[in-house]
Coordinates of C-alpha atoms in Angstrom, one line a residue:
X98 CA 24.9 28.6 126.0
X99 CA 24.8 28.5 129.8
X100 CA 24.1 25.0 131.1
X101 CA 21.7 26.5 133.4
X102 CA 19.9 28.1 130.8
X103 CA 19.5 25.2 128.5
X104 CA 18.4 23.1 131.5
X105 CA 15.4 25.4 132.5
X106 CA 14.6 25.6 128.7
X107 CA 13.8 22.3 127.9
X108 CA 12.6 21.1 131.6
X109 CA 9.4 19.4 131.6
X110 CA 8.1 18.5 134.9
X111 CA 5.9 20.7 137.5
X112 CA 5.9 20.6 141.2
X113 CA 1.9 20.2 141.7
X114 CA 2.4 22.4 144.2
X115 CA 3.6 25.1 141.6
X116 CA 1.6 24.3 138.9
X117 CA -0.9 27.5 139.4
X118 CA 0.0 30.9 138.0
X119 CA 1.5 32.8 140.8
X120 CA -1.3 35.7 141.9
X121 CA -0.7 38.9 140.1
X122 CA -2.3 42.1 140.3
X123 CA -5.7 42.5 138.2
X124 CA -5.9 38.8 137.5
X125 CA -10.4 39.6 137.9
X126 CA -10.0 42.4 136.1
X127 CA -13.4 42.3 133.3
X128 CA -13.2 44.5 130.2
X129 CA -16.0 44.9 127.5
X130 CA -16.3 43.6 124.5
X131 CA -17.8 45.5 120.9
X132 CA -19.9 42.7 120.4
X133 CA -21.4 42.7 123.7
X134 CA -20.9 41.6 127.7
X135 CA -17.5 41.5 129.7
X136 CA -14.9 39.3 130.3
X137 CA -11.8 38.9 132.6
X138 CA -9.0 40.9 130.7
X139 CA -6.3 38.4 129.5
X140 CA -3.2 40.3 129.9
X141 CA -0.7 38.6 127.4
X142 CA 1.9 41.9 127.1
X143 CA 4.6 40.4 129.9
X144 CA 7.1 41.7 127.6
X145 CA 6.4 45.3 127.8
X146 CA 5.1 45.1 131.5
X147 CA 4.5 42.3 133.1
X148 CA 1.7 42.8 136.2
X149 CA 2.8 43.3 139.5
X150 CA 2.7 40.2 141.9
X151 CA 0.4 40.4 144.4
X152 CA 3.1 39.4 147.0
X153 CA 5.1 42.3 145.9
X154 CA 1.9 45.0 146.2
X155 CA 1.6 43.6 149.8
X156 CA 5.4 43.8 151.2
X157 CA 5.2 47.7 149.4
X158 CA 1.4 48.5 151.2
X159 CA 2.6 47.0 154.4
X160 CA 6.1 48.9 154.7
X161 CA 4.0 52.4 153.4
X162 CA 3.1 53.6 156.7
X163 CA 7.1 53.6 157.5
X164 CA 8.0 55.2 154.6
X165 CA 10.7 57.8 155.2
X166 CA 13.8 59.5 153.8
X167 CA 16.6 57.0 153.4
X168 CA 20.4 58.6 154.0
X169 CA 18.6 61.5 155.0
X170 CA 17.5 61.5 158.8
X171 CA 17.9 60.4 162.1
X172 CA 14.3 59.4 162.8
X173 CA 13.1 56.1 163.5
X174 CA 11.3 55.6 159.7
X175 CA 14.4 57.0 157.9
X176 CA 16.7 54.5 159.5
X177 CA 13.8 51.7 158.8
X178 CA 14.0 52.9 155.3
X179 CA 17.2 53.5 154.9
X180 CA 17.9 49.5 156.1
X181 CA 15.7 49.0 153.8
X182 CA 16.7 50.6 151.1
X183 CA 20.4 48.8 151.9
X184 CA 19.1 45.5 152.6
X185 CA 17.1 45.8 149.0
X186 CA 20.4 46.1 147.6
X187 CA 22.0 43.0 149.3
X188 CA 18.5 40.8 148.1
X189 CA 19.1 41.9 144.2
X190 CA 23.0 40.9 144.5
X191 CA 22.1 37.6 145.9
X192 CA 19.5 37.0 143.2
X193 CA 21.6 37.9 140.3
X194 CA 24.7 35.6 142.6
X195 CA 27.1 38.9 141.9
X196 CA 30.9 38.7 143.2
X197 CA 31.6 40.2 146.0
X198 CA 33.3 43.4 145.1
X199 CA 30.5 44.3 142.1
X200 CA 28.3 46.8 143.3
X201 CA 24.6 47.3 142.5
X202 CA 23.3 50.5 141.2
X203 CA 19.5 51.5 141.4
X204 CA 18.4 53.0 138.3
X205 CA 14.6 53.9 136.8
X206 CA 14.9 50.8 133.7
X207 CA 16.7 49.1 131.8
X208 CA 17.2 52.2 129.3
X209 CA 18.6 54.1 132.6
X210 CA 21.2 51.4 133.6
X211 CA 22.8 50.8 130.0
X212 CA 22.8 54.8 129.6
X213 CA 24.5 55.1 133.0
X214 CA 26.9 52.6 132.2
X215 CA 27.8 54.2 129.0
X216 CA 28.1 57.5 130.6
X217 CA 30.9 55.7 132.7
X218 CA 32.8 54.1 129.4
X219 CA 36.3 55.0 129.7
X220 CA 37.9 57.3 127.1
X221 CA 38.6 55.8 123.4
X222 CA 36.3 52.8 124.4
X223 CA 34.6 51.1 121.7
X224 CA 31.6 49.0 121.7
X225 CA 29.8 46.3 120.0
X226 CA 26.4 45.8 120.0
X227 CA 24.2 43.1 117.9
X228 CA 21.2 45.1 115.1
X229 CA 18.8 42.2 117.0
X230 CA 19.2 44.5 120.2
X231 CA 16.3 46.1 122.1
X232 CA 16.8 50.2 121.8
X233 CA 17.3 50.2 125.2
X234 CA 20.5 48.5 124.3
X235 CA 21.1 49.8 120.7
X236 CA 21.1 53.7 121.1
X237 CA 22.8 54.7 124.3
X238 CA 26.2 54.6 122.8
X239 CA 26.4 57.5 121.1
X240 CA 29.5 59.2 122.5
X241 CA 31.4 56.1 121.7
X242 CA 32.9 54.2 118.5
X243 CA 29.7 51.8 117.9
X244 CA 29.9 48.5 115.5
X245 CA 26.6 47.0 115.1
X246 CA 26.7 43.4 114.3
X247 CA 24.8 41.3 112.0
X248 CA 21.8 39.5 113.1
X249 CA 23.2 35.6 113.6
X250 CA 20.8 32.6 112.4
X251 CA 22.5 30.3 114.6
X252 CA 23.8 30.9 117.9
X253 CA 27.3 29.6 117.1
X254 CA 27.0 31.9 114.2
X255 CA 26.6 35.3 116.7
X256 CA 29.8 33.8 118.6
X257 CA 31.3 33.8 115.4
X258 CA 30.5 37.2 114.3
X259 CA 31.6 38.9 117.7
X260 CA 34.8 36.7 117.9
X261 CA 35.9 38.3 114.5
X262 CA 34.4 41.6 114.8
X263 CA 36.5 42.2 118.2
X264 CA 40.3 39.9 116.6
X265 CA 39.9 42.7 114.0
X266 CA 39.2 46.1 116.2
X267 CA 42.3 48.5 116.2
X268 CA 43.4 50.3 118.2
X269 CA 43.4 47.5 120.7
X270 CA 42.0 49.5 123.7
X271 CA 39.1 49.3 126.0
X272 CA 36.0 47.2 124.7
X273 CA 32.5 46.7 125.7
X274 CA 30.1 43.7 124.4
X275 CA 26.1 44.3 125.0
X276 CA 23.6 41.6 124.0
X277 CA 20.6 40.7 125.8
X278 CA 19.9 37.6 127.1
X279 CA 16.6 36.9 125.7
X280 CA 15.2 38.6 122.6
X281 CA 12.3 40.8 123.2
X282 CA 11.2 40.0 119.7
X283 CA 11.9 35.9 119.3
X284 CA 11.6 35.1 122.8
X285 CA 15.0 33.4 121.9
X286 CA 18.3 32.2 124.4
X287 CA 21.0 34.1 123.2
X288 CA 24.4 32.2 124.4
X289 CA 25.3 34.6 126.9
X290 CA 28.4 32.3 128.5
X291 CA 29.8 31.6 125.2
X292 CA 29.6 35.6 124.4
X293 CA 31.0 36.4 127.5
X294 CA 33.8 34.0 127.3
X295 CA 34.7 35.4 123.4
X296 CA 34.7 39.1 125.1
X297 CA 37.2 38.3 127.9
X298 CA 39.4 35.9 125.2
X299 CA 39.8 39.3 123.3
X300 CA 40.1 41.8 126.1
X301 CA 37.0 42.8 126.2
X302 CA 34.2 43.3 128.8
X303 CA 30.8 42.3 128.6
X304 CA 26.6 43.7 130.2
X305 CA 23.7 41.0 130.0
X306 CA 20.2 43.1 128.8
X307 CA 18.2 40.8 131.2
X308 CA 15.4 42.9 130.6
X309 CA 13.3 39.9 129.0
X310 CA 15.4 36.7 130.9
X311 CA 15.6 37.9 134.6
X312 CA 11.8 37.7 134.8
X313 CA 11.7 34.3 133.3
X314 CA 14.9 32.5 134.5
X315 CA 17.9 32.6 136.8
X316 CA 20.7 34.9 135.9
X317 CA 23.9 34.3 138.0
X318 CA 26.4 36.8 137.1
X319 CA 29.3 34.4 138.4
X320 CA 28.3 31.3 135.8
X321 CA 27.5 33.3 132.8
X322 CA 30.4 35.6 133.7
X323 CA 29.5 38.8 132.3
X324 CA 31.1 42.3 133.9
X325 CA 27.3 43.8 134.4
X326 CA 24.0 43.2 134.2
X327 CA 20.9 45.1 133.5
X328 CA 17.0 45.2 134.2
X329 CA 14.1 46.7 134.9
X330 CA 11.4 46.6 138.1
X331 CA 8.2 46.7 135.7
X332 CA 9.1 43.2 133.7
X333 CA 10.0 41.5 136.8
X334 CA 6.5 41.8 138.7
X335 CA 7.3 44.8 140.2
X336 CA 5.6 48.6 139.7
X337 CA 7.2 50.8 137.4
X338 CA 9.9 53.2 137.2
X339 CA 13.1 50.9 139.2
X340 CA 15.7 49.2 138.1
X341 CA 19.2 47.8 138.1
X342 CA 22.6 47.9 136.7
X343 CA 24.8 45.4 139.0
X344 CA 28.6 44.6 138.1
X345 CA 32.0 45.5 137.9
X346 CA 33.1 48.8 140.3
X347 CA 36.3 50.5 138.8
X348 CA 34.7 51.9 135.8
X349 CA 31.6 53.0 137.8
X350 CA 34.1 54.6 140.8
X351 CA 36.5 55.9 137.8
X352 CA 33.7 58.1 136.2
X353 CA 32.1 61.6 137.1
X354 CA 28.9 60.6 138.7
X355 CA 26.0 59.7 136.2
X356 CA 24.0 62.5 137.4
X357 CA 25.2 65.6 139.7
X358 CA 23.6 66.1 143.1
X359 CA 23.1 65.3 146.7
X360 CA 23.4 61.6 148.1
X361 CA 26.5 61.3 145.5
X362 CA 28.6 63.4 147.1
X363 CA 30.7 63.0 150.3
X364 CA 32.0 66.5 151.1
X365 CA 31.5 69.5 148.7
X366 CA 33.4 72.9 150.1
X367 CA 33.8 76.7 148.9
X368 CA 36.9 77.1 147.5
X369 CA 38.8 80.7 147.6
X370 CA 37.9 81.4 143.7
X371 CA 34.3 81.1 144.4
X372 CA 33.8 77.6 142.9
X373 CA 33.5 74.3 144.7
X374 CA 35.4 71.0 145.2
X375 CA 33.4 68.3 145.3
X376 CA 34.6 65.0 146.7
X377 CA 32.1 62.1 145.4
X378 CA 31.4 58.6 146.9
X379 CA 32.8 55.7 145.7
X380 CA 30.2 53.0 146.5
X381 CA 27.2 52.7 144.6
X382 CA 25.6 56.3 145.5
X383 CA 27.6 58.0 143.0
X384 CA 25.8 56.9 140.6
X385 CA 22.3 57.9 142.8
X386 CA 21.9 61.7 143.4
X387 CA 18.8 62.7 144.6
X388 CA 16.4 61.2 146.6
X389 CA 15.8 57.6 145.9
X390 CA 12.9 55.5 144.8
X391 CA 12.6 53.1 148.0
X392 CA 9.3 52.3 147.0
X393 CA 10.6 50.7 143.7
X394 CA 13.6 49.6 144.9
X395 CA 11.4 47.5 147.8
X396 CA 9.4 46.4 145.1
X397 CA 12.4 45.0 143.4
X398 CA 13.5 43.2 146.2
X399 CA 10.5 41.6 147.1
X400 CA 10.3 40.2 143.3
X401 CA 13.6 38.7 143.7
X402 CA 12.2 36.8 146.9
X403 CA 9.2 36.0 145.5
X404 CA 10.6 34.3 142.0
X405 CA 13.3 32.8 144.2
X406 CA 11.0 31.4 146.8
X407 CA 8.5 29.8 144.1
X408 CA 11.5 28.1 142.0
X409 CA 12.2 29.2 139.0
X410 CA 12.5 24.8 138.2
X411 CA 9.2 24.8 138.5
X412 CA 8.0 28.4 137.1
X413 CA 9.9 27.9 133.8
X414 CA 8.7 24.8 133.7
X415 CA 4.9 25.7 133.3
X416 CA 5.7 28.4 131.2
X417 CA 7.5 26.0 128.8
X418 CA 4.4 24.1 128.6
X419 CA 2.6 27.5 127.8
X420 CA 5.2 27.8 124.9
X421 CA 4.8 24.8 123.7
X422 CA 0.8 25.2 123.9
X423 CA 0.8 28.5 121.8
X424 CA 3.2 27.5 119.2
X425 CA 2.0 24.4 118.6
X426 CA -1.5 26.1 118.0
X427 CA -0.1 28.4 116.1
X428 CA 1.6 26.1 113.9
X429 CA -2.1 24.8 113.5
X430 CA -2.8 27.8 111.0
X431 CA -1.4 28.0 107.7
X432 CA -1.5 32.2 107.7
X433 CA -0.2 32.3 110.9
X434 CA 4.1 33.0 110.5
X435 CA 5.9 32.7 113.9
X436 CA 9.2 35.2 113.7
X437 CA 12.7 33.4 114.7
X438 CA 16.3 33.7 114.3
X439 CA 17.5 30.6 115.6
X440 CA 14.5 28.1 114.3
X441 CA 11.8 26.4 116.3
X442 CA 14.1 24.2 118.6
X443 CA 15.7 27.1 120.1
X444 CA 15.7 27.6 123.9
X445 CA 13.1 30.8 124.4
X446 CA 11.0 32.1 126.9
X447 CA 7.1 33.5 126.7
X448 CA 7.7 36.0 124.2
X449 CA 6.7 35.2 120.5
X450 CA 5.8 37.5 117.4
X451 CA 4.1 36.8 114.3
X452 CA 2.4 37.6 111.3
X453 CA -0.5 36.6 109.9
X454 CA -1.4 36.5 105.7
X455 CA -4.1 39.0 104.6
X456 CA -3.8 41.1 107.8
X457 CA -2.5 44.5 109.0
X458 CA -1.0 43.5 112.6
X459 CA -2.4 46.6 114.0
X460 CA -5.9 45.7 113.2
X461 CA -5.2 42.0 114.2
X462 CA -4.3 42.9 117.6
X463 CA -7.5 45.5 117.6
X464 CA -9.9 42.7 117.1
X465 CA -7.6 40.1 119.9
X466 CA -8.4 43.5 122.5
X467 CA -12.0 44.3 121.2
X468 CA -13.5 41.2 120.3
X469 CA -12.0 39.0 123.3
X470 CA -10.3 40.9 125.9
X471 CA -6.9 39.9 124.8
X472 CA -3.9 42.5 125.5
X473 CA -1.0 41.9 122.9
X474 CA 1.7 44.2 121.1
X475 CA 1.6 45.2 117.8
X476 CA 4.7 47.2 115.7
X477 CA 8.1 46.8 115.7
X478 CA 9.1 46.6 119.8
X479 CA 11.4 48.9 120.1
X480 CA 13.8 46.5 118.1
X481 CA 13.4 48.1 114.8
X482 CA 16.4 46.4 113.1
X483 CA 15.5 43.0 114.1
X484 CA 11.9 43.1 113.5
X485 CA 12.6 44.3 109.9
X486 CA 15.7 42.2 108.9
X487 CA 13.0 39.2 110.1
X488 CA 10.2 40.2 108.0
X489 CA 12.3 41.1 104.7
X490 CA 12.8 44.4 105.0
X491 CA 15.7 47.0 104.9
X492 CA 17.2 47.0 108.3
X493 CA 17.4 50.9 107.7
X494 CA 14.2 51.7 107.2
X495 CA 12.5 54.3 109.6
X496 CA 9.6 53.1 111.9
X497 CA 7.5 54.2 114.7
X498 CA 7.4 52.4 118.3
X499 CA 4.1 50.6 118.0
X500 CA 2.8 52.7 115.0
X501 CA 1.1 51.0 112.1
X502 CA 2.4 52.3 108.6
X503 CA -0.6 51.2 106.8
X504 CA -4.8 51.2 107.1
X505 CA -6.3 48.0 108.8
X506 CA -5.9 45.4 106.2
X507 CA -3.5 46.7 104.4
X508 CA 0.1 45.2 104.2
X509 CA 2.8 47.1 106.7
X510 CA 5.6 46.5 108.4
X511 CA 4.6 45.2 111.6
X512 CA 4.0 42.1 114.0
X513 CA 2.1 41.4 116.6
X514 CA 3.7 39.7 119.9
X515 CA 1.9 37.5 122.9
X516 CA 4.3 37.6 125.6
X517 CA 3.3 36.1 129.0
X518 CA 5.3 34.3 132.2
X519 CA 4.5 33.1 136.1
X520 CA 1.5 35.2 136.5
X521 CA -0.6 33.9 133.2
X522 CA -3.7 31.2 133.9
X523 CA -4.1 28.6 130.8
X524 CA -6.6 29.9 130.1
X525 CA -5.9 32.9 128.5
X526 CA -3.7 31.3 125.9
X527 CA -6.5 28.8 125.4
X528 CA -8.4 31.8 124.6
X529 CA -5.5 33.7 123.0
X530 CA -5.0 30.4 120.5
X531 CA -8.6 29.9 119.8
X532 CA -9.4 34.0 119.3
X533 CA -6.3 33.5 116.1
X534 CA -7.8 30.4 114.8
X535 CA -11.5 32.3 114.5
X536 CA -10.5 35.3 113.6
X537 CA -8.6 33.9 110.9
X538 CA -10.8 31.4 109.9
X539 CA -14.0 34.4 109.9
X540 CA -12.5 37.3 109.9
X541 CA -12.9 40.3 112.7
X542 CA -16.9 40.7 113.7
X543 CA -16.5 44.1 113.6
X544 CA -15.1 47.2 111.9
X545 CA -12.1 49.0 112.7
X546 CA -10.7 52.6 111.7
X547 CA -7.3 54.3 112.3
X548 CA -7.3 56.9 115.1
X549 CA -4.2 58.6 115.9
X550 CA -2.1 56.0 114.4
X551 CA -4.0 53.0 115.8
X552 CA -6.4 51.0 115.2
X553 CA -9.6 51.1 116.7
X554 CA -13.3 49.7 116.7
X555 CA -15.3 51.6 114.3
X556 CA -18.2 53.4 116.9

């Protein structure tokens, strides 16, 4: 593993001056409660979507009355926006410390980037991919020659595994490795230098999921030395529907542009058959027909400033104490099972999933929402294969995103996940902890049904 990833893990000192949350949109929010009154909604789903910084809504609501087209005009707001819009992509390739000549593509998630980038995947190239991936990072490869890899236990172990899986590929051709960084499921480090390091050893290149890690620690392209990285706008405190793939140019300026349009092409002319020839760009625009989201792409950028400007030294440090506060009350109860590959002294960030004996997760996390204004996941996460080789099952088996497979109180194959990060205030895992000890010490105080394939207080 990185040593600057095992050195954020494990730190244990706060700046005073950092020690508050930073401020994040609908931090007064109240909710009701079935059982009566309101209370201030404890959002504890960073994992999914994390809540937009306050700092960021303010840089987007005070550029707004500029907004204009960027690459588009010669008008005062479209050359504000279209600075920008460029300047944007100068913050992100300073946050993520890329090399010089990698280019950064704006994209609308995580899912977006790693489909672009296998849209771009030279002929014959094969690819492999860890069953412990997010389907954001599982699926897009369908047009190429896929091995999925067995979950490791260790994190030598998934070195291991990748080192023989690529001595052993014929033909020797093109390669790609994608692993995330952090597991949306675990919460776990994955040893993205080491990975990186067996890739290039066996000819090989390398992307970095940092859907879950970017949010939660520094990612520096150079150190961990991977050929691209990924993420999304909407996990890193910024509004939905942005995001980046940053790396490596020549496969990017190689392919047919990822989709077909204006903005991604430099000269397009009638030819005397009736057709056209198109002549694309080679910078990042390819890659960005249409119209772009500066709005999003802002919002990115101010993210990047904002996480950079508070430190993430201190930032990971309080949430590490926020770990360490849930899973040592967690540990507290008996019924309580906390999902891991690597065991409890693995590195991780705020995301953690369990199970708990005698309860349908669906109607667990019904009664965290209903009866305390809690906000967690329940299902599988979008990480099917993982979630199912960790609770026993066959890593085959169908399931639906977020679906339970079984009434409230019955046994199915799901978990529920608290996932949280610099915008979270003590006390909601204070509450979060105590709501699983009562709840499992008294059961729910109300009853639940299953609408629509979730569970929900009984009216």
């Amino acid at each position: 593993m990185s040593a600057s990833l095992n050195a954020v893990a494990t730190a244990t000192a706060v700046d005073p001056a950092c020690a508050e949350p930073l401020a994040v949109l609908g931090r007064d929010v109240t909710v009701p409660l079935v059982t009566g009154g309101e209370v201030t909604y404890a959002a504890l789903d960073y994992a999914a979507s994390a809540p937009a910084l306050q700092r960021v809504w303010d840089d987007v609501a005070a550029y707004a009355p500029y907004y204009g087209s960027v690459h588009r005009g010669a008008g005062y707001l479209s050359q504000l926006s279209t600075d920008l819009f460029e300047q944007s992509r100068v913050t992100v390739a300073e946050f993520l410390d890329c090399r010089p000549t990698d280019q950064v593509v704006f994209t609308r998630s995580t899912t977006d980037s790693l489909n672009l980038l296998a849209a771009v995947l030279p002929a014959d190239c094969q690819v492999f991919v860890f069953e412990t991936e997010h389907h954001a990072s599982l699926l897009p490869w369908v047009d190429a020659q896929v091995t999925y890899l067995d979950a490791p236990r260790t994190p030598g172990e998934a070195v291991a595994i990748l080192e023989r899986a690529l001595a052993a590929r014929d033909p020797y051709g093109p390669a790609l490795v994608c692993v995330t960084g952090a597991s949306n499921v675990t919460g776990e480090l994955w040893p993205v230098r080491e990975l990186a390091a067996a890739a290039h050893a066996h000819g090989a290149r390398i992307v970095l999921d940092a859907a879950q890690l970017a949010p939660h620690h520094p990612v520096s392209v150079q150190e961990l030395d991977v050929d691209w990285v990924a993420f999304s706008g909407h996990k890193l405190y910024a509004p939905f529907g942005s995001g980046v793939l940053a790396g490596r140019a020549d496969w990017l300026q190689e392919a047919q542009p990822y989709l077909a349009g204006g903005g991604a092409s430099r000269k397009v002319a009638r030819r005397e058959d009736g057709g056209v020839d198109v002549e694309w760009h080679t910078t990042a625009a390819r890659h960005e027909a249409g119209s772009p989201n500066v709005i999003g792409v802002y919002s990115i950028a101010s993210a990047c400033k904002a996480l950079t400007e508070a430190g993430f030294e201190n930032l990971v440090a309080r949430e590490q104490q926020l770990i360490a506060k849930v899973r040592s009350g967690l540990a507290e109860v008996p019924a309580v099972r906390i999902l891991s590959l690597f065991g409890d002294d693995a590195p991780r960030v705020g995301v953690i999933s369990f199970v708990v004996d005698g309860w349908n997760s669906s109607h667990f996390a019904a009664a965290l929402s209903a009866e305390y204004g809690i906000g967690v996941r329940d299902g599988l996460f979008c990480a099917h294969p993982l979630v199912r080789t960790l609770l026993g099952s066959e890593p085959q088996a169908q399931g639906e995103c977020g679906a339970p497979e079984a009434a409230p109180g019955e046994r199915s194959l799901n978990a529920i996940r608290v996932s949280f990060g610099a915008g979270t205030p003590d006390e909601h895992v204070d509450r979060f902890v105590r709501a699983v000890k009562e709840l499992v010490a008294d059961g729910a105080k109300w009853q639940y049904r299953t609408e629509e394939g979730r569970c929900v207080p009984a009216v």
